[in-house]
PDB file of C-alpha atoms in Angstrom:
ATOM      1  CA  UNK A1143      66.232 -13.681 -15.337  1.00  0.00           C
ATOM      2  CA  UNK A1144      66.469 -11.006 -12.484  1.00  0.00           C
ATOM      3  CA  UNK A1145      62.974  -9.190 -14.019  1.00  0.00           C
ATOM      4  CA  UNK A1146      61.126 -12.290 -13.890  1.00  0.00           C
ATOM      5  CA  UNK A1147      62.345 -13.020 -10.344  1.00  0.00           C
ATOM      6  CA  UNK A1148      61.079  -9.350  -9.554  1.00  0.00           C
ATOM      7  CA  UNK A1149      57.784 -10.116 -10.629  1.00  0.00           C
ATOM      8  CA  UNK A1150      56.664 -13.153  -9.339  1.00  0.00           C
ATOM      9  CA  UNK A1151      57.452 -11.693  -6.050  1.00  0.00           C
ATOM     10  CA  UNK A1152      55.842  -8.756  -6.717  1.00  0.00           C
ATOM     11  CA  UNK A1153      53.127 -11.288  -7.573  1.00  0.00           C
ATOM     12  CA  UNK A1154      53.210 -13.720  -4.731  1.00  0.00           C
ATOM     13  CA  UNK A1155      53.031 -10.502  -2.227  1.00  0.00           C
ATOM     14  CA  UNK A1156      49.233  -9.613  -4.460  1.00  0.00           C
ATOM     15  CA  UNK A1157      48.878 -12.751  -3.447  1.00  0.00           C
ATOM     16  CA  UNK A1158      49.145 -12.850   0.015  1.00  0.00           C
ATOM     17  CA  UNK A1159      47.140  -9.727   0.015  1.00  0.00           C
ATOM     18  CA  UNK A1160      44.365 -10.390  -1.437  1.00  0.00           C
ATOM     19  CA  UNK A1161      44.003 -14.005   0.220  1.00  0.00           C
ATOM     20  CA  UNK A1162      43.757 -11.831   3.267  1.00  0.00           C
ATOM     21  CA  UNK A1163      41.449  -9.487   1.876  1.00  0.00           C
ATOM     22  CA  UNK A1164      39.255 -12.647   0.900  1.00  0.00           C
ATOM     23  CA  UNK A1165      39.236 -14.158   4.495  1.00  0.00           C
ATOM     24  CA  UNK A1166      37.965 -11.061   5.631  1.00  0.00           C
ATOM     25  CA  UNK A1167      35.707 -10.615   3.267  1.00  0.00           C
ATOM     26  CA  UNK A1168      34.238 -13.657   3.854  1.00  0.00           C
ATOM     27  CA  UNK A1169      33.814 -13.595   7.431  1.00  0.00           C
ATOM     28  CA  UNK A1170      32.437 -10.077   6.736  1.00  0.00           C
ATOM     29  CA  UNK A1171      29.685 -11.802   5.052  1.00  0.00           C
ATOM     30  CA  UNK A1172      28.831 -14.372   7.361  1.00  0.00           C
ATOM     31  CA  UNK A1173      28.552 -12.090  10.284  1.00  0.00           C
ATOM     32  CA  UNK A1174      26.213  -9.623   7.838  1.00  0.00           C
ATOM     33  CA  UNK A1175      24.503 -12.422   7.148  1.00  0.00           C
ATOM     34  CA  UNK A1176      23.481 -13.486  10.304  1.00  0.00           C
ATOM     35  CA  UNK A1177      23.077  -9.677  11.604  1.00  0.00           C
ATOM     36  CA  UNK A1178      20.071  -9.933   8.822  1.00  0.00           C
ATOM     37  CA  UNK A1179      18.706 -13.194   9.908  1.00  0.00           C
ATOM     38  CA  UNK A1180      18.791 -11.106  13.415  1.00  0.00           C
ATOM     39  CA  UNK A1181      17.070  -8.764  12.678  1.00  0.00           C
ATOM     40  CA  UNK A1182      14.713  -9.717   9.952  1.00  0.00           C
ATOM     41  CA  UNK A1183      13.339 -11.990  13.181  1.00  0.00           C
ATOM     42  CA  UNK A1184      13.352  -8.864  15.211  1.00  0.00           C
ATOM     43  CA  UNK A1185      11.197  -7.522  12.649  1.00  0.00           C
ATOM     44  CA  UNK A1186       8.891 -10.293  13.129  1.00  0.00           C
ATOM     45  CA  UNK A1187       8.256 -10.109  17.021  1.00  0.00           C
ATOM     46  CA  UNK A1188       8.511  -6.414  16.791  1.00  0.00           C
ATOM     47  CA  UNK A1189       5.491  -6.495  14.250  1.00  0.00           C
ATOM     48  CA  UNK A1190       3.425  -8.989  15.943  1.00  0.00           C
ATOM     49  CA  UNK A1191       3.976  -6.939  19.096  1.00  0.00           C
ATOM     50  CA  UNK A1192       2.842  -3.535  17.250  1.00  0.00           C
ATOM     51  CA  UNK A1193      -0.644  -5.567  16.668  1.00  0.00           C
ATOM     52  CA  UNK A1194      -1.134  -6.994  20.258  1.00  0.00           C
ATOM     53  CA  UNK A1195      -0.833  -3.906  21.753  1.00  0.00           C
ATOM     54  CA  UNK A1196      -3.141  -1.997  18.851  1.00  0.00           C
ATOM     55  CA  UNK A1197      -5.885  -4.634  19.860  1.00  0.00           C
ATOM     56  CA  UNK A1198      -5.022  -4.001  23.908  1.00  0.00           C
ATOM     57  CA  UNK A1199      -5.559  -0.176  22.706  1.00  0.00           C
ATOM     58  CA  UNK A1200      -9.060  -0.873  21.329  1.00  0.00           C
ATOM     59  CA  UNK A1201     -10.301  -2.914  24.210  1.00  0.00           C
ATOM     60  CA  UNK A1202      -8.843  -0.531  27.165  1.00  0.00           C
ATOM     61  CA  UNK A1203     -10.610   2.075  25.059  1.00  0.00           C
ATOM     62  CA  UNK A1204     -13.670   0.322  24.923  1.00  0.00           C
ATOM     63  CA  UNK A1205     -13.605  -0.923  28.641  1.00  0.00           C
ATOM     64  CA  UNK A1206     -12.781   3.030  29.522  1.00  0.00           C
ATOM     65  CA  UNK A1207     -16.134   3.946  27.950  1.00  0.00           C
ATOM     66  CA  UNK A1208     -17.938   1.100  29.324  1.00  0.00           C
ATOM     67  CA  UNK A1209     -17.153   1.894  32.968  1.00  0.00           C
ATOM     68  CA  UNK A1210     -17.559   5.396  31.890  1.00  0.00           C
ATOM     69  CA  UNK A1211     -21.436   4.528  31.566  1.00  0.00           C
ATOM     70  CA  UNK A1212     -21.327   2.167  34.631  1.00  0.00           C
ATOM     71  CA  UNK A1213     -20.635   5.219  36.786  1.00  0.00           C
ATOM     72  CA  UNK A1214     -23.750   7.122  36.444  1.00  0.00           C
ATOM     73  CA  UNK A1215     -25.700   3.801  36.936  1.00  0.00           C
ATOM     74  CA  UNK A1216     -24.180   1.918  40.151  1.00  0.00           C
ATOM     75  CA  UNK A1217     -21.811   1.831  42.591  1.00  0.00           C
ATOM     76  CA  UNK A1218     -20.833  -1.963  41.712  1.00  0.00           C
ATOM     77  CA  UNK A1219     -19.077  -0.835  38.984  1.00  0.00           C
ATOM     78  CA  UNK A1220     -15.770   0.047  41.464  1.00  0.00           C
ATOM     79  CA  UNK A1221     -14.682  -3.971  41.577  1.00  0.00           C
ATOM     80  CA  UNK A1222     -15.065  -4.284  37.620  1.00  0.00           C
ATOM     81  CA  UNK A1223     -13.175  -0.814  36.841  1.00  0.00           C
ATOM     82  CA  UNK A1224     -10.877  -0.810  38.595  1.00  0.00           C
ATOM     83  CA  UNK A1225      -9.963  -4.741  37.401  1.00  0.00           C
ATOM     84  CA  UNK A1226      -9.761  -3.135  34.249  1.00  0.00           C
ATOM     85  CA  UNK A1227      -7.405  -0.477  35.432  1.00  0.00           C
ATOM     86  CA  UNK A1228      -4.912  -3.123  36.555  1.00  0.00           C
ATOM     87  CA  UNK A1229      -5.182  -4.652  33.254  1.00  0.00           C
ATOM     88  CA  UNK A1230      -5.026  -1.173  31.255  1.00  0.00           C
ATOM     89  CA  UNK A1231      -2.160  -0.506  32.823  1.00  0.00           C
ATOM     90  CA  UNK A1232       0.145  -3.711  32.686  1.00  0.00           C
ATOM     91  CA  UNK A1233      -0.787  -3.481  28.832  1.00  0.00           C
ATOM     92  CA  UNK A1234       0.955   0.315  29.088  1.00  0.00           C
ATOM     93  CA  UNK A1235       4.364  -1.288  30.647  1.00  0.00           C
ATOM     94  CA  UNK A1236       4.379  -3.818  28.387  1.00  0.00           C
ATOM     95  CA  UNK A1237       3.611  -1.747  25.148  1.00  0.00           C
ATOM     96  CA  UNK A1238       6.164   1.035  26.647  1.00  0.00           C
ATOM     97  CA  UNK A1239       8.517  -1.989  27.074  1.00  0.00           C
ATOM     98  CA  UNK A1240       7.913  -3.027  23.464  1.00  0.00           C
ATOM     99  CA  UNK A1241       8.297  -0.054  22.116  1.00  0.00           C
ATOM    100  CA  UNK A1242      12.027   0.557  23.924  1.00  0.00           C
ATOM    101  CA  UNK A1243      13.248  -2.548  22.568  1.00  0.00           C
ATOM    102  CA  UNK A1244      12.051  -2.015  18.766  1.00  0.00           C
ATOM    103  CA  UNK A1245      13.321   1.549  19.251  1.00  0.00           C
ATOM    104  CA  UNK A1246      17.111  -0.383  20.324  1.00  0.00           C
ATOM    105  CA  UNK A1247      16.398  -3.026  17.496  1.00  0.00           C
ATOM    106  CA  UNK A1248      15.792  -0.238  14.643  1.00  0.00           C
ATOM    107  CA  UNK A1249      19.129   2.175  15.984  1.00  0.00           C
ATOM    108  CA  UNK A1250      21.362  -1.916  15.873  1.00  0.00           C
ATOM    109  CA  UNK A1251      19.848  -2.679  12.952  1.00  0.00           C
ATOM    110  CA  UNK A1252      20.437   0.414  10.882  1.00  0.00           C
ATOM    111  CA  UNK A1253      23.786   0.783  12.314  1.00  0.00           C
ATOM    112  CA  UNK A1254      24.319  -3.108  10.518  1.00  0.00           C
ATOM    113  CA  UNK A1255      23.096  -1.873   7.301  1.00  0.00           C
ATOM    114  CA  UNK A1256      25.483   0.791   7.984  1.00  0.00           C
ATOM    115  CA  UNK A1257      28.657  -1.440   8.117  1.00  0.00           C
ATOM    116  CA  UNK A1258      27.851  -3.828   5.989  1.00  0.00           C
ATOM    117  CA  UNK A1259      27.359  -1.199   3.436  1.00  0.00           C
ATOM    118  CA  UNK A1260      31.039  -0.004   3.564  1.00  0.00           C
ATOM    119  CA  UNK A1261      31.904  -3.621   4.374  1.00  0.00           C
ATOM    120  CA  UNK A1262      30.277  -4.217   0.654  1.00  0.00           C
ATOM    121  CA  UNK A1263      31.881  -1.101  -1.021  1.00  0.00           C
ATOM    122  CA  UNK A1264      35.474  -1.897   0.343  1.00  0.00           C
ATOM    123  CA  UNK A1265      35.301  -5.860  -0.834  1.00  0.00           C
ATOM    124  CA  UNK A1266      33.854  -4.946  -4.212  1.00  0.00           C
ATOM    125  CA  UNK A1267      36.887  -2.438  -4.455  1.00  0.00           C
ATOM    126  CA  UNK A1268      39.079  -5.479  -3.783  1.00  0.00           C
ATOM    127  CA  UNK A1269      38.145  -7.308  -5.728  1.00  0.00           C
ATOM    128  CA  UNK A1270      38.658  -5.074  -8.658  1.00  0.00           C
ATOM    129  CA  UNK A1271      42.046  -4.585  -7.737  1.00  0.00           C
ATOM    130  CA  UNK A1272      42.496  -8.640  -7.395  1.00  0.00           C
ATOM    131  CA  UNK A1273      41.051  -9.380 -10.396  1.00  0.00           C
ATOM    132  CA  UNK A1274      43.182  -6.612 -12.124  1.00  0.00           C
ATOM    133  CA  UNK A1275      46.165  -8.635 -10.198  1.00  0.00           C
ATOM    134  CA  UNK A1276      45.070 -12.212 -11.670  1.00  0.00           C
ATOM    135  CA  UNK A1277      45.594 -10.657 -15.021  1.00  0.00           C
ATOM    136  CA  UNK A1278      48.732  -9.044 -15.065  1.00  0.00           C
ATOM    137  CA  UNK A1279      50.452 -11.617 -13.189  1.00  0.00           C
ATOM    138  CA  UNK A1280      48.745 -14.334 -15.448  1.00  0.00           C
ATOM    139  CA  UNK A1281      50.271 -12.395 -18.318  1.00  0.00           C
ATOM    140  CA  UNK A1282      53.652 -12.321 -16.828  1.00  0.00           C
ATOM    141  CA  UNK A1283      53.335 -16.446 -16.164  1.00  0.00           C
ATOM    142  CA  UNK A1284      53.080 -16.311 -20.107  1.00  0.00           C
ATOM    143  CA  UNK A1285      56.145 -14.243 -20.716  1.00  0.00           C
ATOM    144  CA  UNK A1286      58.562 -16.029 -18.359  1.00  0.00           C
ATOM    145  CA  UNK A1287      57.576 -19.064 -19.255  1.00  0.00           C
ATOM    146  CA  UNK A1288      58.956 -18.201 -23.060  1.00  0.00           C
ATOM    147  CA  UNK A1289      57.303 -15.679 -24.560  1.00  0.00           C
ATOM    148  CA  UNK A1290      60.203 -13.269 -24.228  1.00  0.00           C
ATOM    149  CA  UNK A1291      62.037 -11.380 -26.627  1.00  0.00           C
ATOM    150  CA  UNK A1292      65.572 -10.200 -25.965  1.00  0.00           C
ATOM    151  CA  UNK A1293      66.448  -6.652 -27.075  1.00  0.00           C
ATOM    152  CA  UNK A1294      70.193  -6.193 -27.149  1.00  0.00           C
ATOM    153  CA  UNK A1295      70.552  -6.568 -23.559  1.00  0.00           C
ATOM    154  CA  UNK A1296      67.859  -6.433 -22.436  1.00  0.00           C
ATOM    155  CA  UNK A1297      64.810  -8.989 -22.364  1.00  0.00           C
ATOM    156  CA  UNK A1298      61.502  -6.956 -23.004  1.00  0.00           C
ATOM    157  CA  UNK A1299      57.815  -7.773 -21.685  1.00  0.00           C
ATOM    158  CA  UNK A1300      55.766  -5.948 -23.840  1.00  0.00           C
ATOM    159  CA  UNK A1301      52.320  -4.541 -22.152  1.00  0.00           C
ATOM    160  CA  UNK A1302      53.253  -6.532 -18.422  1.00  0.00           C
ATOM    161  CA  UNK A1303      55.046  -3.571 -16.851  1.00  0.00           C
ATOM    162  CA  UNK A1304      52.383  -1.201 -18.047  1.00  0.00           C
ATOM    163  CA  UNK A1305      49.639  -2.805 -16.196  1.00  0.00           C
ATOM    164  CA  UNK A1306      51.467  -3.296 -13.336  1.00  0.00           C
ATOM    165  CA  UNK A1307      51.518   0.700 -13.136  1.00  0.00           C
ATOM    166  CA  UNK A1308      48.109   0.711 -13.461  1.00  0.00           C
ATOM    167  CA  UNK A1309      46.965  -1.483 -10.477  1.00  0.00           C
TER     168      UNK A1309
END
């Protein structure tokens, strides 16, 4: 029957489609997923970092003050200090250096959340439409197969060409 050709190659083209869609989907997810694993660890080092350089903070601050009071006491203060300068300020290019990177982590990371966010909305629309697919075409497997009626001339599929319309 010519309508029942029609529609199972209407059918096998939904098909096609959506096995696409599905392959991309799925690699969608795997590359999301390890974006997160990313930058969940990034989180990590990021964090740790933020406390190393809060303790360097403290202890600068509190050498600062020290050699502060060694001033107005001696002279031999100059070696000590200005140790503690070279320290104080390697701690500064490092924290600076952390704080750059963290700064390029957050902007990657958000811009992932970003695109796997639309990735998300456009696969769950597909697989509404897919699903919506699987049951028409499942319902016209049922009337080719014999569930037909004839009409005069013409074989009827009640409800099949309806939902068709509708996806």
């Amino acid at each position: 029957m010519r309508i029942c050709d029609d529609y199972t190659t209407v059918c096998e083209d939904y098909t096609t489609v959506c096995d696409d869609y599905t392959t991309v989907c799925d690699d969608y997810t795997t590359v999301c997923d390890d974006y997160a694993t990313v930058c969940d660890d990034y989180a990590t080092v990021c964090d740790d970092y933020a406390t190393v350089c809060d303790d360097y903070a403290t202890v600068c601050d509190d050498y600062a003050t020290v050699c502060d009071d060694y001033t107005t006491v001696c002279d031999d203060y100059t070696t000590v200090c200005d140790d503690y300068t070279t320290v104080c300020d390697d701690y500064t290019t490092v924290c600076d250096d952390y704080t750059t990177v963290c700064d390029n982590y957050t902007t990657v990371c958000d811009d992932y959340t970003t695109v796997c966010d639309d990735y998300t909305t456009v696969c769950d629309d597909y697989t509404t439409v897919c699903d919506d697919y699987t049951t028409v075409c499942d319902d016209y497997t049922t009337v080719c197969d014999g569930g037909e009626t004839q009409e005069g001339s013409r074989w009827t599929f009640p409800g099949i060409t309806q939902k068709l319309k509708q996806i």
